[in-house]
Amino acid sequence: LGLEAAAGCIFQKDMDLLPRRGGPQPVAAPRHVRALSSSAHSVAMWPTSSSFAGCRRPSCHLGGSSEASFPSSTSAGRGPSGLARRVLQFESLQEIVVSVVGWSVLLSSSFILAVAASTDEENSPRNYLRRKQSRGQRGAQRPALRPVVCLGDSLTRGNLSADWVGNLRSRLATRVDLPNVVLNAGQNMQCAQNILRRIDEVVACKPSHVVVLVGTNDLKGELSAAEGMTYKVCNDLEQPPTLAAFEQDILQIRDRLLSCGAKVALVSPPVLGEDGLCAANLRAAAYAAVVRHAAEEANCSYLPLFERTSAKVPNTGGTSYNSLQSFMWLCSLVADIHLLRRDLADVMRERELSVTVDLVHLGPEASEQLATMVEDFIENSVTAGDYVNHVAMPEPVASPEPISVAAA
């Protein structure tokens, strides 16, 4: 189609240079036009005519013949008539509108994908290990704090919702009695099996505490065959997510973290949608039960995020989870957060939501509750060894024996 259009423009330009004598004259197409037309003929045919605003466009067919007929203007030696010029201008306007819309969709999609694929590189386990190695090469001797690692999916990553990990980091920065190095090991769109694959990087940080929040994407993938296939393909899973597979993965994640000496807290995934008794939340309750059982079985800490968020939504009459609506809200949320810098509480009020910002990701109040639960978990389980990352502390210097006045 592009070649046909280019050929038509070139031919029209050549026609404008030719003298005309009143009536229509068949004119042989130039040789370069015939070559372009022949190449484009296998792709598409230029329409011979089209109805437009009660008029007919001049007949122009370059696809199968070496000749084409163009009507002359109303006056000899002049260009297109006023009506033809308006038709051409309108068609040019259509092309501009299509181009603007197309580029807008392309650029906005690219921006959404860039946000979704981003990680908190500054506070990531990888960057922590890089800095630790750099300190070792410089021969630094001062003890390093054992980090707190928050491990999970987009709810932990926090760039599509309220950032509870950043909130926790700000809280611990003011505490001299608790570890204050908080790493964000959350990645968008990941399932439990993806977390298990990158667990070695977390273990290498030798964390004092690890908080695991995963399961929302597994739940979504099980509820919808389309979403399940999306997670399978995009995350290179062996099969679409299921509750049974999630249970096996969460047990392996728990055991791997406990084996490295970390104190582990397992967090139940929050509500999915804001109707407490909808099918999605009835299934979410089963996922929460699996997480709670995994924590109790190994004497880990269990943080009841599902129970806390479920208590905030109505049992009936709320907004049930809908994958299409959630996706549309998520796309607009990218602009709300990263371009418009809007308050998430205002966004939730507009959408009549009380816990989530898009039926999936946490709003400010739920994020605050989770940060509080994690801070309490760290405070109640911290030990003196959590301040040192396998670096020997100097032995205390013995105080000199007091001198007896009598002996003196």
mmCIF file of C-alpha atoms in Angstrom:
data_model
loop_
_atom_site.group_PDB
_atom_site.id
_atom_site.type_symbol
_atom_site.label_atom_id
_atom_site.label_comp_id
_atom_site.label_asym_id
_atom_site.label_seq_id
_atom_site.Cartn_x
_atom_site.Cartn_y
_atom_site.Cartn_z
ATOM 1 C CA LEU A 1 0.000 0.000 0.000
ATOM 2 C CA GLY A 2 2.862 2.355 0.772
ATOM 3 C CA LEU A 3 4.448 1.746 -2.635
ATOM 4 C CA GLU A 4 1.121 2.305 -4.388
ATOM 5 C CA ALA A 5 0.616 5.574 -2.509
ATOM 6 C CA ALA A 6 4.145 6.752 -3.306
ATOM 7 C CA ALA A 7 3.660 5.890 -6.964
ATOM 8 C CA GLY A 8 0.393 7.802 -7.055
ATOM 9 C CA CYS A 9 1.999 10.892 -5.478
ATOM 10 C CA ILE A 10 4.935 10.826 -7.922
ATOM 11 C CA PHE A 11 2.618 10.354 -10.898
ATOM 12 C CA GLN A 12 0.335 13.174 -9.742
ATOM 13 C CA LYS A 13 3.354 15.465 -9.435
ATOM 14 C CA ASP A 14 4.424 14.599 -12.968
ATOM 15 C CA MET A 15 0.865 15.210 -14.223
ATOM 16 C CA ASP A 16 0.797 18.693 -12.730
ATOM 17 C CA LEU A 17 3.728 19.652 -14.948
ATOM 18 C CA LEU A 18 1.992 18.605 -18.183
ATOM 19 C CA PRO A 19 -0.032 21.076 -20.305
ATOM 20 C CA ARG A 20 -3.694 20.211 -20.629
ATOM 21 C CA ARG A 21 -6.355 21.172 -23.141
ATOM 22 C CA GLY A 22 -9.751 21.013 -21.577
ATOM 23 C CA GLY A 23 -10.968 17.417 -21.427
ATOM 24 C CA PRO A 24 -9.493 14.338 -19.756
ATOM 25 C CA GLN A 25 -6.431 12.958 -21.420
ATOM 26 C CA PRO A 26 -5.053 9.449 -20.972
ATOM 27 C CA VAL A 27 -1.416 9.801 -20.156
ATOM 28 C CA ALA A 28 1.114 6.986 -20.042
ATOM 29 C CA ALA A 29 2.586 6.510 -16.598
ATOM 30 C CA PRO A 30 6.325 7.276 -16.334
ATOM 31 C CA ARG A 31 8.705 4.331 -16.316
ATOM 32 C CA HIS A 32 9.656 4.671 -12.610
ATOM 33 C CA VAL A 33 5.963 4.676 -11.709
ATOM 34 C CA ARG A 34 5.350 1.499 -13.682
ATOM 35 C CA ALA A 35 8.207 -0.208 -11.834
ATOM 36 C CA LEU A 36 6.852 0.829 -8.420
ATOM 37 C CA SER A 37 3.344 -0.145 -9.416
ATOM 38 C CA SER A 38 4.436 -3.557 -10.625
ATOM 39 C CA SER A 39 6.198 -4.258 -7.301
ATOM 40 C CA ALA A 40 3.252 -3.133 -5.241
ATOM 41 C CA HIS A 41 0.635 -4.952 -7.270
ATOM 42 C CA SER A 42 1.264 -8.190 -5.386
ATOM 43 C CA VAL A 43 0.623 -6.438 -2.050
ATOM 44 C CA ALA A 44 -2.474 -4.351 -2.722
ATOM 45 C CA MET A 45 -4.468 -2.549 -5.418
ATOM 46 C CA TRP A 46 -5.020 1.192 -5.310
ATOM 47 C CA PRO A 47 -8.812 1.682 -5.131
ATOM 48 C CA THR A 48 -10.280 2.796 -8.431
ATOM 49 C CA SER A 49 -12.798 5.076 -6.761
ATOM 50 C CA SER A 50 -14.384 5.830 -3.427
ATOM 51 C CA SER A 51 -17.469 7.701 -2.338
ATOM 52 C CA PHE A 52 -16.640 10.683 -0.177
ATOM 53 C CA ALA A 53 -19.073 13.356 0.988
ATOM 54 C CA GLY A 54 -21.293 12.779 -2.007
ATOM 55 C CA CYS A 55 -18.447 12.987 -4.505
ATOM 56 C CA ARG A 56 -16.318 10.420 -6.282
ATOM 57 C CA ARG A 57 -12.564 10.457 -6.121
ATOM 58 C CA PRO A 58 -10.817 10.617 -9.483
ATOM 59 C CA SER A 59 -10.150 7.224 -10.992
ATOM 60 C CA CYS A 60 -6.558 6.147 -10.515
ATOM 61 C CA HIS A 61 -5.305 2.613 -11.054
ATOM 62 C CA LEU A 62 -1.623 1.965 -11.343
ATOM 63 C CA GLY A 63 -1.585 -1.681 -10.299
ATOM 64 C CA GLY A 64 -2.142 -3.617 -13.496
ATOM 65 C CA SER A 65 -1.716 -1.250 -16.379
ATOM 66 C CA SER A 66 0.973 0.956 -17.749
ATOM 67 C CA GLU A 67 -1.549 3.739 -18.241
ATOM 68 C CA ALA A 68 -3.792 5.671 -15.904
ATOM 69 C CA SER A 69 -6.437 8.287 -16.514
ATOM 70 C CA PHE A 70 -6.592 11.503 -14.533
ATOM 71 C CA PRO A 71 -9.343 14.073 -14.944
ATOM 72 C CA SER A 72 -8.102 17.498 -15.782
ATOM 73 C CA SER A 73 -8.998 20.508 -13.691
ATOM 74 C CA THR A 74 -11.886 22.753 -14.557
ATOM 75 C CA SER A 75 -9.498 25.187 -16.183
ATOM 76 C CA ALA A 76 -6.736 24.274 -18.542
ATOM 77 C CA GLY A 77 -3.274 24.454 -17.072
ATOM 78 C CA ARG A 78 -4.453 24.683 -13.456
ATOM 79 C CA GLY A 79 -4.029 22.225 -10.558
ATOM 80 C CA PRO A 80 -6.758 20.221 -8.781
ATOM 81 C CA SER A 81 -10.151 21.794 -8.263
ATOM 82 C CA GLY A 82 -11.172 23.266 -4.894
ATOM 83 C CA LEU A 83 -13.263 20.205 -4.037
ATOM 84 C CA ALA A 84 -10.435 17.816 -4.906
ATOM 85 C CA ARG A 85 -8.029 19.911 -2.848
ATOM 86 C CA ARG A 86 -10.372 19.719 0.167
ATOM 87 C CA VAL A 87 -10.631 15.951 -0.215
ATOM 88 C CA LEU A 88 -6.852 15.633 -0.297
ATOM 89 C CA GLN A 89 -6.523 17.897 2.743
ATOM 90 C CA PHE A 90 -9.044 15.798 4.685
ATOM 91 C CA GLU A 91 -7.213 12.603 3.775
ATOM 92 C CA SER A 92 -3.956 14.189 4.968
ATOM 93 C CA LEU A 93 -5.667 15.100 8.250
ATOM 94 C CA GLN A 94 -6.780 11.490 8.649
ATOM 95 C CA GLU A 95 -3.193 10.327 8.185
ATOM 96 C CA ILE A 96 -1.991 12.785 10.834
ATOM 97 C CA VAL A 97 -4.634 11.632 13.333
ATOM 98 C CA VAL A 98 -3.799 7.970 12.725
ATOM 99 C CA SER A 99 -0.090 8.705 13.162
ATOM 100 C CA VAL A 100 -0.632 10.617 16.420
ATOM 101 C CA VAL A 101 -2.854 7.889 17.875
ATOM 102 C CA GLY A 102 -0.468 5.141 16.769
ATOM 103 C CA TRP A 103 2.604 6.796 18.247
ATOM 104 C CA SER A 104 0.726 7.610 21.466
ATOM 105 C CA VAL A 105 -0.226 3.955 21.930
ATOM 106 C CA LEU A 106 3.311 2.821 21.129
ATOM 107 C CA LEU A 107 5.006 5.268 23.506
ATOM 108 C CA SER A 108 2.551 4.695 26.375
ATOM 109 C CA SER A 109 2.901 0.917 26.007
ATOM 110 C CA SER A 110 6.683 1.216 26.052
ATOM 111 C CA PHE A 111 6.522 3.361 29.195
ATOM 112 C CA ILE A 112 4.243 0.874 30.974
ATOM 113 C CA LEU A 113 6.544 -2.022 30.052
ATOM 114 C CA ALA A 114 9.608 -0.077 31.231
ATOM 115 C CA VAL A 115 7.986 0.576 34.630
ATOM 116 C CA ALA A 116 6.834 -3.031 34.939
ATOM 117 C CA ALA A 117 10.298 -4.400 34.129
ATOM 118 C CA SER A 118 12.199 -2.062 36.447
ATOM 119 C CA THR A 119 13.747 -3.138 39.739
ATOM 120 C CA ASP A 120 14.896 -1.194 42.780
ATOM 121 C CA GLU A 121 18.510 -1.504 41.684
ATOM 122 C CA GLU A 122 19.910 0.748 44.398
ATOM 123 C CA ASN A 123 18.506 -1.472 47.162
ATOM 124 C CA SER A 124 18.624 -4.816 45.357
ATOM 125 C CA PRO A 125 20.470 -7.903 46.660
ATOM 126 C CA ARG A 126 22.712 -7.791 43.582
ATOM 127 C CA ASN A 127 23.866 -4.254 44.303
ATOM 128 C CA TYR A 128 24.342 -5.100 47.991
ATOM 129 C CA LEU A 129 26.640 -7.999 47.069
ATOM 130 C CA ARG A 130 28.526 -5.754 44.655
ATOM 131 C CA ARG A 131 29.134 -3.155 47.363
ATOM 132 C CA LYS A 132 30.126 -5.849 49.831
ATOM 133 C CA GLN A 133 32.678 -7.247 47.390
ATOM 134 C CA SER A 134 34.038 -3.759 46.765
ATOM 135 C CA ARG A 135 34.515 -3.203 50.505
ATOM 136 C CA GLY A 136 36.344 -6.520 50.758
ATOM 137 C CA GLN A 137 38.731 -5.576 47.959
ATOM 138 C CA ARG A 138 39.530 -2.291 49.710
ATOM 139 C CA GLY A 139 40.271 -4.182 52.902
ATOM 140 C CA ALA A 140 37.524 -2.543 54.951
ATOM 141 C CA GLN A 141 37.525 -3.909 58.468
ATOM 142 C CA ARG A 142 34.443 -2.360 60.017
ATOM 143 C CA PRO A 143 31.567 -4.772 60.666
ATOM 144 C CA ALA A 144 28.699 -4.780 58.190
ATOM 145 C CA LEU A 145 25.077 -5.000 59.223
ATOM 146 C CA ARG A 146 23.234 -8.120 58.200
ATOM 147 C CA PRO A 147 20.432 -6.943 55.905
ATOM 148 C CA VAL A 148 16.703 -7.409 56.072
ATOM 149 C CA VAL A 149 15.466 -8.781 52.727
ATOM 150 C CA CYS A 150 11.901 -8.307 51.492
ATOM 151 C CA LEU A 151 11.277 -10.991 48.887
ATOM 152 C CA GLY A 152 8.294 -11.194 46.565
ATOM 153 C CA ASP A 153 6.442 -9.976 43.493
ATOM 154 C CA SER A 154 4.989 -6.590 42.462
ATOM 155 C CA LEU A 155 3.373 -6.084 45.882
ATOM 156 C CA THR A 156 6.899 -6.046 47.317
ATOM 157 C CA ARG A 157 8.498 -4.147 44.425
ATOM 158 C CA GLY A 158 6.151 -1.264 45.202
ATOM 159 C CA ASN A 159 6.371 0.807 42.011
ATOM 160 C CA LEU A 160 2.783 -0.034 41.030
ATOM 161 C CA SER A 161 1.290 0.558 44.468
ATOM 162 C CA ALA A 162 2.086 1.994 47.874
ATOM 163 C CA ASP A 163 5.687 1.107 48.754
ATOM 164 C CA TRP A 164 5.649 -0.745 52.079
ATOM 165 C CA VAL A 165 9.344 -1.693 51.755
ATOM 166 C CA GLY A 166 10.352 1.957 51.450
ATOM 167 C CA ASN A 167 8.126 2.726 54.422
ATOM 168 C CA LEU A 168 9.862 0.005 56.455
ATOM 169 C CA ARG A 169 13.294 1.322 55.448
ATOM 170 C CA SER A 170 12.378 4.815 56.633
ATOM 171 C CA ARG A 171 11.174 3.442 59.970
ATOM 172 C CA LEU A 172 14.269 1.342 60.633
ATOM 173 C CA ALA A 173 16.575 4.208 59.668
ATOM 174 C CA THR A 174 15.531 5.963 62.878
ATOM 175 C CA ARG A 175 16.022 2.885 65.060
ATOM 176 C CA VAL A 176 19.466 2.338 66.584
ATOM 177 C CA ASP A 177 18.395 -0.940 68.172
ATOM 178 C CA LEU A 178 17.389 -2.708 64.926
ATOM 179 C CA PRO A 179 19.085 -3.603 61.633
ATOM 180 C CA ASN A 180 18.554 -0.741 59.183
ATOM 181 C CA VAL A 181 19.764 -2.178 55.867
ATOM 182 C CA VAL A 182 16.582 -3.134 53.981
ATOM 183 C CA LEU A 183 16.867 -4.768 50.553
ATOM 184 C CA ASN A 184 14.004 -4.916 48.071
ATOM 185 C CA ALA A 185 14.015 -8.287 46.260
ATOM 186 C CA GLY A 186 10.583 -7.817 44.698
ATOM 187 C CA GLN A 187 10.047 -8.213 40.958
ATOM 188 C CA ASN A 188 6.858 -7.532 39.060
ATOM 189 C CA MET A 189 4.746 -10.335 37.597
ATOM 190 C CA GLN A 190 6.599 -13.176 39.339
ATOM 191 C CA CYS A 191 5.152 -16.381 40.776
ATOM 192 C CA ALA A 192 6.446 -18.546 43.628
ATOM 193 C CA GLN A 193 8.478 -20.685 41.246
ATOM 194 C CA ASN A 194 10.358 -17.587 40.013
ATOM 195 C CA ILE A 195 11.126 -16.604 43.617
ATOM 196 C CA LEU A 196 12.541 -20.062 44.241
ATOM 197 C CA ARG A 197 14.828 -19.768 41.212
ATOM 198 C CA ARG A 198 16.521 -16.612 42.500
ATOM 199 C CA ILE A 199 16.669 -17.595 46.163
ATOM 200 C CA ASP A 200 20.448 -18.145 46.027
ATOM 201 C CA GLU A 201 21.040 -14.434 45.496
ATOM 202 C CA VAL A 202 19.097 -13.675 48.679
ATOM 203 C CA VAL A 203 20.949 -16.376 50.644
ATOM 204 C CA ALA A 204 24.288 -14.938 49.475
ATOM 205 C CA CYS A 205 23.443 -11.683 51.294
ATOM 206 C CA LYS A 206 23.442 -13.607 54.612
ATOM 207 C CA PRO A 207 20.314 -11.773 55.802
ATOM 208 C CA SER A 208 19.255 -11.527 59.417
ATOM 209 C CA HIS A 209 15.555 -11.457 58.490
ATOM 210 C CA VAL A 210 13.644 -12.353 55.318
ATOM 211 C CA VAL A 211 10.021 -11.401 54.684
ATOM 212 C CA VAL A 212 8.338 -13.427 51.921
ATOM 213 C CA LEU A 213 5.178 -12.119 50.229
ATOM 214 C CA VAL A 214 4.217 -14.165 47.179
ATOM 215 C CA GLY A 215 1.154 -15.916 45.810
ATOM 216 C CA THR A 216 -1.025 -13.230 44.226
ATOM 217 C CA ASN A 217 0.115 -14.019 40.677
ATOM 218 C CA ASP A 218 -0.190 -17.751 41.352
ATOM 219 C CA LEU A 219 -3.767 -17.132 42.463
ATOM 220 C CA LYS A 220 -4.569 -15.002 39.395
ATOM 221 C CA GLY A 221 -3.029 -17.596 37.095
ATOM 222 C CA GLU A 222 -5.129 -20.358 38.605
ATOM 223 C CA LEU A 223 -8.391 -18.396 38.376
ATOM 224 C CA SER A 224 -7.972 -17.470 34.694
ATOM 225 C CA ALA A 225 -6.737 -19.809 31.973
ATOM 226 C CA ALA A 226 -5.580 -16.817 29.914
ATOM 227 C CA GLU A 227 -3.604 -15.311 32.791
ATOM 228 C CA GLY A 228 -2.249 -18.738 33.695
ATOM 229 C CA MET A 229 -0.895 -19.215 30.176
ATOM 230 C CA THR A 230 0.541 -15.671 30.241
ATOM 231 C CA TYR A 231 2.474 -16.391 33.442
ATOM 232 C CA LYS A 232 3.597 -19.755 32.091
ATOM 233 C CA VAL A 233 5.008 -18.234 28.895
ATOM 234 C CA CYS A 234 6.404 -14.968 30.298
ATOM 235 C CA ASN A 235 7.927 -16.568 33.416
ATOM 236 C CA ASP A 236 9.041 -19.782 31.710
ATOM 237 C CA LEU A 237 7.067 -21.968 34.101
ATOM 238 C CA GLU A 238 6.732 -25.698 33.685
ATOM 239 C CA GLN A 239 2.942 -25.399 33.934
ATOM 240 C CA PRO A 240 0.339 -22.722 34.673
ATOM 241 C CA PRO A 241 0.181 -21.877 38.399
ATOM 242 C CA THR A 242 -1.877 -24.040 40.758
ATOM 243 C CA LEU A 243 -2.415 -24.132 44.513
ATOM 244 C CA ALA A 244 -0.603 -27.475 44.800
ATOM 245 C CA ALA A 245 2.450 -26.148 42.946
ATOM 246 C CA PHE A 246 2.401 -22.988 45.078
ATOM 247 C CA GLU A 247 2.439 -25.045 48.276
ATOM 248 C CA GLN A 248 5.481 -27.016 47.148
ATOM 249 C CA ASP A 249 7.322 -23.842 46.134
ATOM 250 C CA ILE A 250 6.594 -21.955 49.371
ATOM 251 C CA LEU A 251 7.855 -24.886 51.441
ATOM 252 C CA GLN A 252 11.118 -24.988 49.501
ATOM 253 C CA ILE A 253 11.541 -21.223 49.804
ATOM 254 C CA ARG A 254 10.981 -21.435 53.558
ATOM 255 C CA ASP A 255 13.438 -24.315 54.057
ATOM 256 C CA ARG A 256 16.132 -22.695 51.926
ATOM 257 C CA LEU A 257 15.978 -19.449 53.901
ATOM 258 C CA LEU A 258 15.935 -21.174 57.280
ATOM 259 C CA SER A 259 19.004 -23.216 56.316
ATOM 260 C CA CYS A 260 21.078 -20.033 55.964
ATOM 261 C CA GLY A 261 20.266 -18.907 59.500
ATOM 262 C CA ALA A 262 17.754 -16.185 58.631
ATOM 263 C CA LYS A 263 14.648 -15.468 60.651
ATOM 264 C CA VAL A 264 11.745 -15.919 58.244
ATOM 265 C CA ALA A 265 8.292 -14.345 58.134
ATOM 266 C CA LEU A 266 5.751 -15.658 55.627
ATOM 267 C CA VAL A 267 3.051 -13.183 54.603
ATOM 268 C CA SER A 268 -0.304 -14.332 53.256
ATOM 269 C CA PRO A 269 -1.255 -12.706 49.919
ATOM 270 C CA PRO A 270 -3.922 -10.004 50.342
ATOM 271 C CA VAL A 271 -7.467 -9.917 48.992
ATOM 272 C CA LEU A 272 -7.993 -10.108 45.230
ATOM 273 C CA GLY A 273 -10.812 -7.727 44.492
ATOM 274 C CA GLU A 274 -12.877 -6.000 47.151
ATOM 275 C CA ASP A 275 -15.823 -8.351 47.548
ATOM 276 C CA GLY A 276 -15.105 -10.593 50.510
ATOM 277 C CA LEU A 277 -17.190 -13.547 49.381
ATOM 278 C CA CYS A 278 -16.453 -13.468 45.662
ATOM 279 C CA ALA A 279 -14.866 -16.544 44.055
ATOM 280 C CA ALA A 280 -11.426 -14.918 43.897
ATOM 281 C CA ASN A 281 -11.299 -14.224 47.638
ATOM 282 C CA LEU A 282 -12.672 -17.611 48.579
ATOM 283 C CA ARG A 283 -9.713 -19.054 46.695
ATOM 284 C CA ALA A 284 -7.374 -16.440 48.211
ATOM 285 C CA ALA A 285 -8.373 -17.760 51.634
ATOM 286 C CA ALA A 286 -7.067 -21.188 50.591
ATOM 287 C CA TYR A 287 -3.728 -19.653 49.590
ATOM 288 C CA ALA A 288 -3.557 -17.856 52.949
ATOM 289 C CA ALA A 289 -4.202 -21.154 54.732
ATOM 290 C CA VAL A 290 -1.286 -22.771 52.880
ATOM 291 C CA VAL A 291 1.051 -19.932 53.914
ATOM 292 C CA ARG A 292 -0.119 -20.065 57.530
ATOM 293 C CA HIS A 293 0.397 -23.831 57.693
ATOM 294 C CA ALA A 294 3.896 -23.518 56.173
ATOM 295 C CA ALA A 295 4.842 -20.937 58.810
ATOM 296 C CA GLU A 296 3.432 -22.843 61.767
ATOM 297 C CA GLU A 297 4.987 -26.131 60.666
ATOM 298 C CA ALA A 298 8.523 -24.719 60.834
ATOM 299 C CA ASN A 299 7.986 -22.272 63.698
ATOM 300 C CA CYS A 300 8.304 -19.258 61.395
ATOM 301 C CA SER A 301 6.461 -16.010 61.873
ATOM 302 C CA TYR A 302 3.141 -15.666 60.062
ATOM 303 C CA LEU A 303 1.964 -12.192 59.046
ATOM 304 C CA PRO A 304 -1.817 -12.268 58.340
ATOM 305 C CA LEU A 305 -2.094 -9.754 55.521
ATOM 306 C CA PHE A 306 -5.036 -11.572 53.939
ATOM 307 C CA GLU A 307 -6.976 -11.527 57.203
ATOM 308 C CA ARG A 308 -6.242 -7.828 57.775
ATOM 309 C CA THR A 309 -7.270 -6.776 54.270
ATOM 310 C CA SER A 310 -10.277 -9.108 54.190
ATOM 311 C CA ALA A 311 -11.655 -7.422 57.307
ATOM 312 C CA LYS A 312 -11.631 -4.082 55.446
ATOM 313 C CA VAL A 313 -13.770 -5.105 52.460
ATOM 314 C CA PRO A 314 -17.530 -5.834 52.436
ATOM 315 C CA ASN A 315 -18.651 -9.431 52.154
ATOM 316 C CA THR A 316 -21.032 -8.515 49.348
ATOM 317 C CA GLY A 317 -21.602 -5.475 47.188
ATOM 318 C CA GLY A 318 -17.930 -4.607 46.725
ATOM 319 C CA THR A 319 -16.000 -4.635 43.468
ATOM 320 C CA SER A 320 -15.179 -8.217 42.547
ATOM 321 C CA TYR A 321 -11.927 -9.054 40.815
ATOM 322 C CA ASN A 322 -12.065 -8.638 37.045
ATOM 323 C CA SER A 323 -8.810 -9.141 35.174
ATOM 324 C CA LEU A 324 -9.634 -6.730 32.330
ATOM 325 C CA GLN A 325 -10.797 -3.931 34.631
ATOM 326 C CA SER A 326 -7.793 -4.478 36.889
ATOM 327 C CA PHE A 327 -5.422 -4.295 33.923
ATOM 328 C CA MET A 328 -6.961 -1.057 32.644
ATOM 329 C CA TRP A 329 -6.722 0.496 36.116
ATOM 330 C CA LEU A 330 -3.125 -0.690 36.381
ATOM 331 C CA CYS A 331 -2.171 0.974 33.079
ATOM 332 C CA SER A 332 -3.665 4.301 34.155
ATOM 333 C CA LEU A 333 -2.040 3.842 37.561
ATOM 334 C CA VAL A 334 1.404 3.963 35.928
ATOM 335 C CA ALA A 335 0.647 7.495 34.729
ATOM 336 C CA ASP A 336 -0.971 8.461 38.045
ATOM 337 C CA ILE A 337 2.107 7.407 40.043
ATOM 338 C CA HIS A 338 5.063 8.143 37.771
ATOM 339 C CA LEU A 339 3.866 11.081 35.660
ATOM 340 C CA LEU A 340 1.087 12.903 37.495
ATOM 341 C CA ARG A 341 2.416 12.094 41.012
ATOM 342 C CA ARG A 342 -1.123 11.740 42.304
ATOM 343 C CA ASP A 343 -2.026 10.776 45.856
ATOM 344 C CA LEU A 344 -3.048 7.112 45.823
ATOM 345 C CA ALA A 345 -5.773 7.817 48.370
ATOM 346 C CA ASP A 346 -7.427 10.139 45.818
ATOM 347 C CA VAL A 347 -7.182 7.474 43.126
ATOM 348 C CA MET A 348 -8.828 4.936 45.434
ATOM 349 C CA ARG A 349 -11.672 7.335 46.265
ATOM 350 C CA GLU A 350 -12.350 7.882 42.567
ATOM 351 C CA ARG A 351 -12.507 4.113 42.022
ATOM 352 C CA GLU A 352 -14.490 3.517 45.224
ATOM 353 C CA LEU A 353 -11.872 1.135 46.607
ATOM 354 C CA SER A 354 -10.887 0.770 50.257
ATOM 355 C CA VAL A 355 -7.862 -1.579 50.320
ATOM 356 C CA THR A 356 -6.322 -1.837 46.859
ATOM 357 C CA VAL A 357 -5.564 0.678 44.129
ATOM 358 C CA ASP A 358 -6.535 -1.606 41.228
ATOM 359 C CA LEU A 359 -8.155 -4.694 42.842
ATOM 360 C CA VAL A 360 -4.674 -6.247 43.267
ATOM 361 C CA HIS A 361 -1.988 -3.878 44.591
ATOM 362 C CA LEU A 362 -1.967 -2.381 48.064
ATOM 363 C CA GLY A 363 -3.200 1.072 48.895
ATOM 364 C CA PRO A 364 -1.571 3.355 51.491
ATOM 365 C CA GLU A 365 -3.465 2.041 54.545
ATOM 366 C CA ALA A 366 -2.823 -1.654 53.813
ATOM 367 C CA SER A 367 0.802 -0.852 53.032
ATOM 368 C CA GLU A 368 1.151 0.925 56.372
ATOM 369 C CA GLN A 369 -0.317 -2.081 58.195
ATOM 370 C CA LEU A 370 2.123 -4.453 56.503
ATOM 371 C CA ALA A 371 5.120 -2.243 57.326
ATOM 372 C CA THR A 372 4.005 -2.207 60.970
ATOM 373 C CA MET A 373 3.678 -6.003 61.078
ATOM 374 C CA VAL A 374 7.151 -6.456 59.590
ATOM 375 C CA GLU A 375 8.708 -3.939 61.983
ATOM 376 C CA ASP A 376 7.163 -5.777 64.927
ATOM 377 C CA PHE A 377 8.457 -9.085 63.573
ATOM 378 C CA ILE A 378 12.011 -7.730 63.368
ATOM 379 C CA GLU A 379 11.845 -6.080 66.780
ATOM 380 C CA ASN A 380 10.586 -9.249 68.473
ATOM 381 C CA SER A 381 13.184 -11.520 66.894
ATOM 382 C CA VAL A 382 16.338 -9.424 66.678
ATOM 383 C CA THR A 383 19.508 -10.735 68.334
ATOM 384 C CA ALA A 384 22.991 -9.369 68.843
ATOM 385 C CA GLY A 385 24.300 -11.466 65.943
ATOM 386 C CA ASP A 386 22.018 -9.641 63.515
ATOM 387 C CA TYR A 387 24.311 -6.627 63.621
ATOM 388 C CA VAL A 388 27.355 -8.409 62.214
ATOM 389 C CA ASN A 389 27.622 -10.177 58.885
ATOM 390 C CA HIS A 390 30.184 -12.900 59.656
ATOM 391 C CA VAL A 391 32.839 -10.362 60.659
ATOM 392 C CA ALA A 392 34.648 -11.026 63.901
ATOM 393 C CA MET A 393 34.129 -8.342 66.490
ATOM 394 C CA PRO A 394 37.191 -7.202 68.447
ATOM 395 C CA GLU A 395 37.541 -8.666 71.905
ATOM 396 C CA PRO A 396 36.715 -6.201 74.671
ATOM 397 C CA VAL A 397 39.767 -4.694 76.330
ATOM 398 C CA ALA A 398 40.092 -5.774 79.998
ATOM 399 C CA SER A 399 40.001 -2.896 82.425
ATOM 400 C CA PRO A 400 43.159 -2.497 84.588
ATOM 401 C CA GLU A 401 43.100 -3.802 88.124
ATOM 402 C CA PRO A 402 42.257 -1.063 90.600
ATOM 403 C CA ILE A 403 45.238 0.086 92.646
ATOM 404 C CA SER A 404 44.826 -0.401 96.375
ATOM 405 C CA VAL A 405 45.494 2.661 98.434
ATOM 406 C CA ALA A 406 46.880 0.533 101.260
ATOM 407 C CA ALA A 407 49.300 -1.228 98.927
ATOM 408 C CA ALA A 408 50.420 2.082 97.577
#
